[in-house]
Amino acid sequence: MIISVSRRSDVPRFYWDWFLGELERGETVVVNPFNTRQVKKVSLLSQDVDGFVFWTREPYRIRESAGMLLERGYQFYVMVSLTGYPAIFEPQAPPLDRIIDDLHRLSACIGSERVFWRYDPILLSSLTSEHYHVEQFQFLAGALATAVGRCIVSLYDPYAKSDKRLRALETERLVEIYPLYKERRYVVPEAVNLLGRLADIAHQYRIPIYSCAEPDGLVSYGILPHACVDGSLFGLKKEKDPHQRSFCRCDRSIDIGRYGTCPARCLYCYAW
């Protein structure tokens, strides 16, 4: 059993003490987000957990607990989202330099092969143009080259709530959002060109680069499809999660976070 912590909320950043408490209890309770009457207990005992997949913007609490997790026999890896976007998109983002430092410290603690950098989601807008992304990605790749085992990129998906928030910015004439997909299956040429340039930069710094839930046409740029929840990293056979997006390659897992609880309030996020 793989435990995802969490797609739905930044548990390592905001609710780590809760997670450690549940770990001590040896179990947690998961509520079905689509039917709150469905509640189930999930074991967190090391013999029942094949591995933890941590998703966060701020990994320092994981680093603090890494020794304890390893001593208790837990396998895990950490995915850290880091884009450095303007505050209008990421109003509560932690300072960029601090997260870069945290990533190096985490890597020194658990090994870079367990630390993944997510440049995600990619927004094309009047504030985050192709030129912006190329410069930002170049800086981050240079800063993180020795600290991360891979980079995962993903284009913004227009979920109803997040799209409404972004369109409100357009209405207020604060920013213009540019489309990334045509009929969802086809990435627009501007976005494909950008991804190709990001791939070139990643290869320059010898960072393996993968895509998250994108069409397969990016392979020619050296961007391979990626399973963010990857059972093979825990020695498991592939078992695709049927509850994820159509292009998602993630293996089956149990997510123990809750929608609507993340205080970060990134405007593009589907989880609040």
CSV table of C-alpha atoms in Angstrom, one decimal:
chain,number,residue,atom,x,y,z
A,1,MET,CA,0.0,0.0,0.0
A,2,ILE,CA,1.4,3.4,-1.1
A,3,ILE,CA,0.3,6.4,1.0
A,4,SER,CA,0.2,9.8,-0.7
A,5,VAL,CA,0.8,12.8,1.6
A,6,SER,CA,-0.8,14.6,-0.2
A,7,ARG,CA,-2.3,15.7,-3.5
A,8,ARG,CA,-5.1,17.4,-1.7
A,9,SER,CA,-3.3,19.6,0.8
A,10,ASP,CA,0.3,20.4,1.7
A,11,VAL,CA,0.5,18.2,4.8
A,12,PRO,CA,4.3,18.4,5.2
A,13,ARG,CA,4.1,22.1,5.3
A,14,PHE,CA,1.0,22.8,7.3
A,15,TYR,CA,-0.1,19.6,9.1
A,16,TRP,CA,3.1,17.7,9.8
A,17,ASP,CA,2.5,17.5,13.6
A,18,TRP,CA,-0.9,15.9,12.8
A,19,PHE,CA,0.8,13.4,10.4
A,20,LEU,CA,3.4,12.5,13.1
A,21,GLY,CA,0.6,12.0,15.6
A,22,GLU,CA,-1.3,9.7,13.2
A,23,LEU,CA,2.0,7.8,12.6
A,24,GLU,CA,2.3,7.2,16.4
A,25,ARG,CA,-1.3,5.9,16.5
A,26,GLY,CA,-0.5,3.6,13.7
A,27,GLU,CA,-3.5,4.5,11.6
A,28,THR,CA,-5.5,7.4,10.2
A,29,VAL,CA,-9.0,8.0,9.0
A,30,VAL,CA,-9.7,8.9,5.3
A,31,VAL,CA,-13.0,10.5,4.2
A,32,ASN,CA,-14.1,10.0,0.7
A,33,PRO,CA,-14.1,13.5,-0.8
A,34,PHE,CA,-17.1,12.7,-3.0
A,35,ASN,CA,-19.1,10.9,-0.4
A,36,THR,CA,-18.4,12.1,3.2
A,37,ARG,CA,-20.4,9.2,4.6
A,38,GLN,CA,-17.7,6.9,3.4
A,39,VAL,CA,-15.0,6.8,6.1
A,40,LYS,CA,-12.3,4.2,6.4
A,41,LYS,CA,-9.3,3.5,8.6
A,42,VAL,CA,-5.9,3.2,7.0
A,43,SER,CA,-3.0,1.6,8.7
A,44,LEU,CA,0.2,3.5,8.9
A,45,LEU,CA,2.2,0.7,10.5
A,46,SER,CA,5.5,0.2,8.7
A,47,GLN,CA,4.7,-3.4,7.9
A,48,ASP,CA,1.5,-2.2,6.0
A,49,VAL,CA,3.0,0.8,4.2
A,50,ASP,CA,5.0,0.0,1.1
A,51,GLY,CA,6.1,3.7,0.9
A,52,PHE,CA,5.1,7.3,1.5
A,53,VAL,CA,5.0,9.8,-1.4
A,54,PHE,CA,5.3,13.3,0.1
A,55,TRP,CA,4.1,16.4,-1.9
A,56,THR,CA,5.1,19.8,-0.6
A,57,ARG,CA,6.4,23.3,-1.2
A,58,GLU,CA,8.5,23.3,2.0
A,59,PRO,CA,10.3,20.1,2.9
A,60,TYR,CA,12.2,21.1,6.1
A,61,ARG,CA,9.8,19.2,8.4
A,62,ILE,CA,10.3,16.1,6.4
A,63,ARG,CA,14.1,16.5,6.7
A,64,GLU,CA,13.7,16.9,10.5
A,65,SER,CA,11.9,13.5,10.6
A,66,ALA,CA,13.8,11.7,7.9
A,67,GLY,CA,16.0,9.8,10.3
A,68,MET,CA,13.1,8.6,12.4
A,69,LEU,CA,11.1,7.5,9.3
A,70,LEU,CA,14.1,5.5,8.0
A,71,GLU,CA,14.9,3.9,11.4
A,72,ARG,CA,11.3,2.7,11.6
A,73,GLY,CA,11.6,1.0,8.2
A,74,TYR,CA,9.5,3.4,6.1
A,75,GLN,CA,10.4,4.0,2.4
A,76,PHE,CA,9.6,7.4,1.0
A,77,TYR,CA,10.5,10.0,-1.5
A,78,VAL,CA,9.7,13.7,-1.6
A,79,MET,CA,8.3,15.9,-4.5
A,80,VAL,CA,8.9,19.6,-3.9
A,81,SER,CA,7.0,22.1,-6.1
A,82,LEU,CA,9.1,25.1,-6.9
A,83,THR,CA,8.3,27.7,-9.6
A,84,GLY,CA,9.0,31.1,-8.0
A,85,TYR,CA,5.9,32.5,-9.6
A,86,PRO,CA,4.7,36.1,-8.9
A,87,ALA,CA,2.8,36.5,-5.7
A,88,ILE,CA,-0.4,37.1,-7.6
A,89,PHE,CA,-0.4,33.3,-8.4
A,90,GLU,CA,1.3,32.0,-5.3
A,91,PRO,CA,0.4,34.4,-2.4
A,92,GLN,CA,1.8,32.3,0.4
A,93,ALA,CA,4.8,30.7,-1.3
A,94,PRO,CA,7.9,30.3,0.9
A,95,PRO,CA,11.0,32.3,0.0
A,96,LEU,CA,12.8,30.8,-3.0
A,97,ASP,CA,16.3,30.9,-1.5
A,98,ARG,CA,15.1,29.1,1.6
A,99,ILE,CA,13.5,26.2,-0.3
A,100,ILE,CA,16.6,25.9,-2.5
A,101,ASP,CA,18.7,25.5,0.7
A,102,ASP,CA,16.1,23.1,2.2
A,103,LEU,CA,16.3,20.9,-0.9
A,104,HIS,CA,20.1,20.7,-0.7
A,105,ARG,CA,19.9,19.8,3.0
A,106,LEU,CA,17.2,17.2,2.4
A,107,SER,CA,19.2,15.7,-0.4
A,108,ALA,CA,22.3,15.5,1.8
A,109,CYS,CA,20.1,13.7,4.4
A,110,ILE,CA,18.2,11.1,2.2
A,111,GLY,CA,20.0,11.2,-1.2
A,112,SER,CA,19.1,13.1,-4.3
A,113,GLU,CA,17.5,10.0,-5.8
A,114,ARG,CA,14.6,10.5,-3.3
A,115,VAL,CA,14.2,14.2,-4.0
A,116,PHE,CA,12.1,15.3,-7.0
A,117,TRP,CA,11.6,18.9,-8.2
A,118,ARG,CA,8.2,19.7,-9.6
A,119,TYR,CA,8.2,22.7,-12.0
A,120,ASP,CA,4.4,22.6,-11.9
A,121,PRO,CA,2.0,23.8,-13.1
A,122,ILE,CA,3.3,25.7,-16.1
A,123,LEU,CA,1.2,28.8,-16.7
A,124,LEU,CA,1.6,30.9,-19.8
A,125,SER,CA,0.4,34.4,-19.2
A,126,SER,CA,1.3,38.1,-19.6
A,127,LEU,CA,3.3,37.8,-16.3
A,128,THR,CA,4.8,34.3,-17.0
A,129,SER,CA,5.8,34.4,-20.7
A,130,GLU,CA,7.9,31.8,-22.4
A,131,HIS,CA,10.9,34.1,-21.8
A,132,TYR,CA,10.0,34.3,-18.1
A,133,HIS,CA,9.9,30.5,-17.8
A,134,VAL,CA,13.1,29.9,-19.6
A,135,GLU,CA,15.0,32.4,-17.4
A,136,GLN,CA,13.4,31.0,-14.2
A,137,PHE,CA,13.9,27.4,-15.1
A,138,GLN,CA,17.5,28.1,-16.0
A,139,PHE,CA,18.2,29.7,-12.6
A,140,LEU,CA,16.4,26.9,-10.7
A,141,ALA,CA,18.0,24.1,-12.7
A,142,GLY,CA,21.4,25.6,-12.0
A,143,ALA,CA,20.6,26.0,-8.3
A,144,LEU,CA,19.2,22.4,-7.9
A,145,ALA,CA,21.3,20.3,-10.2
A,146,THR,CA,23.1,18.5,-7.5
A,147,ALA,CA,20.2,18.3,-5.1
A,148,VAL,CA,17.4,16.5,-7.1
A,149,GLY,CA,17.1,13.2,-8.9
A,150,ARG,CA,14.6,14.4,-11.5
A,151,CYS,CA,12.4,17.3,-12.6
A,152,ILE,CA,8.7,16.8,-13.3
A,153,VAL,CA,6.9,19.4,-15.5
A,154,SER,CA,3.2,19.7,-16.1
A,155,LEU,CA,1.0,22.2,-17.9
A,156,TYR,CA,-1.8,23.9,-16.0
A,157,ASP,CA,-5.1,22.1,-16.3
A,158,PRO,CA,-8.2,24.3,-16.3
A,159,TYR,CA,-10.3,23.0,-13.4
A,160,ALA,CA,-13.6,24.8,-12.8
A,161,LYS,CA,-12.7,26.5,-9.5
A,162,SER,CA,-9.1,27.4,-10.3
A,163,ASP,CA,-10.1,28.6,-13.8
A,164,LYS,CA,-12.7,30.9,-12.2
A,165,ARG,CA,-10.1,32.5,-10.0
A,166,LEU,CA,-7.7,33.0,-12.9
A,167,ARG,CA,-10.4,34.5,-15.1
A,168,ALA,CA,-11.3,36.9,-12.4
A,169,LEU,CA,-7.7,38.3,-12.6
A,170,GLU,CA,-8.3,38.8,-16.3
A,171,THR,CA,-11.6,40.6,-15.7
A,172,GLU,CA,-9.7,42.9,-13.3
A,173,ARG,CA,-7.1,43.4,-16.1
A,174,LEU,CA,-4.3,42.2,-13.7
A,175,VAL,CA,-3.1,39.5,-16.0
A,176,GLU,CA,-3.9,37.7,-19.3
A,177,ILE,CA,-3.9,33.9,-19.3
A,178,TYR,CA,-2.9,32.2,-22.5
A,179,PRO,CA,-4.3,28.8,-23.6
A,180,LEU,CA,-2.1,25.7,-23.3
A,181,TYR,CA,-4.3,23.0,-24.9
A,182,LYS,CA,-6.4,22.6,-28.0
A,183,GLU,CA,-9.2,20.1,-27.4
A,184,ARG,CA,-7.2,18.9,-24.3
A,185,ARG,CA,-5.3,16.2,-26.2
A,186,TYR,CA,-3.2,18.7,-28.2
A,187,VAL,CA,-0.7,21.0,-26.6
A,188,VAL,CA,-0.5,24.4,-28.4
A,189,PRO,CA,2.7,25.0,-30.4
A,190,GLU,CA,3.8,27.8,-28.0
A,191,ALA,CA,3.6,25.4,-25.0
A,192,VAL,CA,5.4,22.6,-26.9
A,193,ASN,CA,8.2,25.0,-27.8
A,194,LEU,CA,8.5,26.1,-24.2
A,195,LEU,CA,8.7,22.5,-23.0
A,196,GLY,CA,11.3,21.7,-25.5
A,197,ARG,CA,13.4,24.6,-24.3
A,198,LEU,CA,13.0,23.5,-20.6
A,199,ALA,CA,14.1,20.0,-21.6
A,200,ASP,CA,17.2,21.4,-23.2
A,201,ILE,CA,18.1,23.3,-20.0
A,202,ALA,CA,17.4,20.2,-17.9
A,203,HIS,CA,19.7,18.1,-20.1
A,204,GLN,CA,22.3,20.8,-19.9
A,205,TYR,CA,22.4,20.3,-16.1
A,206,ARG,CA,22.0,16.6,-16.4
A,207,ILE,CA,18.7,16.6,-14.6
A,208,PRO,CA,16.3,13.8,-15.9
A,209,ILE,CA,13.1,15.5,-17.0
A,210,TYR,CA,9.6,13.9,-17.0
A,211,SER,CA,6.1,15.0,-17.7
A,212,CYS,CA,3.1,14.6,-15.4
A,213,ALA,CA,-0.3,13.7,-17.0
A,214,GLU,CA,0.6,15.1,-20.4
A,215,PRO,CA,0.0,13.6,-23.9
A,216,ASP,CA,2.8,11.3,-25.1
A,217,GLY,CA,4.0,13.6,-27.9
A,218,LEU,CA,6.7,15.1,-25.7
A,219,VAL,CA,9.0,12.1,-25.8
A,220,SER,CA,10.8,13.5,-28.9
A,221,TYR,CA,12.0,16.4,-26.7
A,222,GLY,CA,13.5,14.0,-24.2
A,223,ILE,CA,10.6,14.4,-21.8
A,224,LEU,CA,9.4,11.0,-20.8
A,225,PRO,CA,5.9,10.3,-19.2
A,226,HIS,CA,6.1,10.0,-15.5
A,227,ALA,CA,4.2,8.3,-12.7
A,228,CYS,CA,4.4,10.7,-9.7
A,229,VAL,CA,3.2,7.9,-7.5
A,230,ASP,CA,5.6,5.2,-8.8
A,231,GLY,CA,5.3,1.8,-7.2
A,232,SER,CA,8.5,0.6,-8.9
A,233,LEU,CA,10.5,2.9,-6.6
A,234,PHE,CA,9.2,0.8,-3.7
A,235,GLY,CA,9.8,-2.5,-5.5
A,236,LEU,CA,6.2,-2.9,-6.5
A,237,LYS,CA,4.6,-3.9,-9.8
A,238,LYS,CA,2.7,-1.3,-11.8
A,239,GLU,CA,-0.9,-0.9,-10.8
A,240,LYS,CA,-2.5,2.1,-12.5
A,241,ASP,CA,-4.7,4.2,-10.3
A,242,PRO,CA,-8.1,4.3,-12.1
A,243,HIS,CA,-9.3,7.4,-10.2
A,244,GLN,CA,-6.8,9.9,-11.7
A,245,ARG,CA,-6.8,11.9,-14.9
A,246,SER,CA,-6.8,10.2,-18.3
A,247,PHE,CA,-3.1,10.9,-19.0
A,248,CYS,CA,-2.0,10.2,-15.5
A,249,ARG,CA,0.3,7.2,-15.1
A,250,CYS,CA,0.3,7.1,-11.3
A,251,ASP,CA,0.1,3.8,-9.5
A,252,ARG,CA,-2.7,3.1,-7.0
A,253,SER,CA,-2.3,4.8,-3.7
A,254,ILE,CA,-4.3,6.1,-0.7
A,255,ASP,CA,-4.3,9.8,-0.2
A,256,ILE,CA,-4.7,10.9,3.4
A,257,GLY,CA,-5.1,14.6,2.8
A,258,ARG,CA,-8.4,16.6,2.6
A,259,TYR,CA,-9.5,19.0,-0.1
A,260,GLY,CA,-10.1,22.6,1.0
A,261,THR,CA,-7.6,22.6,3.9
A,262,CYS,CA,-4.4,24.0,2.3
A,263,PRO,CA,-3.7,27.6,3.5
A,264,ALA,CA,-1.3,28.3,0.7
A,265,ARG,CA,-4.1,29.3,-1.7
A,266,CYS,CA,-2.2,29.1,-4.9
A,267,LEU,CA,-4.7,30.5,-7.5
A,268,TYR,CA,-4.2,27.7,-10.0
A,269,CYS,CA,-4.7,24.9,-7.5
A,270,TYR,CA,-7.6,22.5,-8.0
A,271,ALA,CA,-7.6,21.4,-4.3
A,272,TRP,CA,-9.3,24.3,-2.7
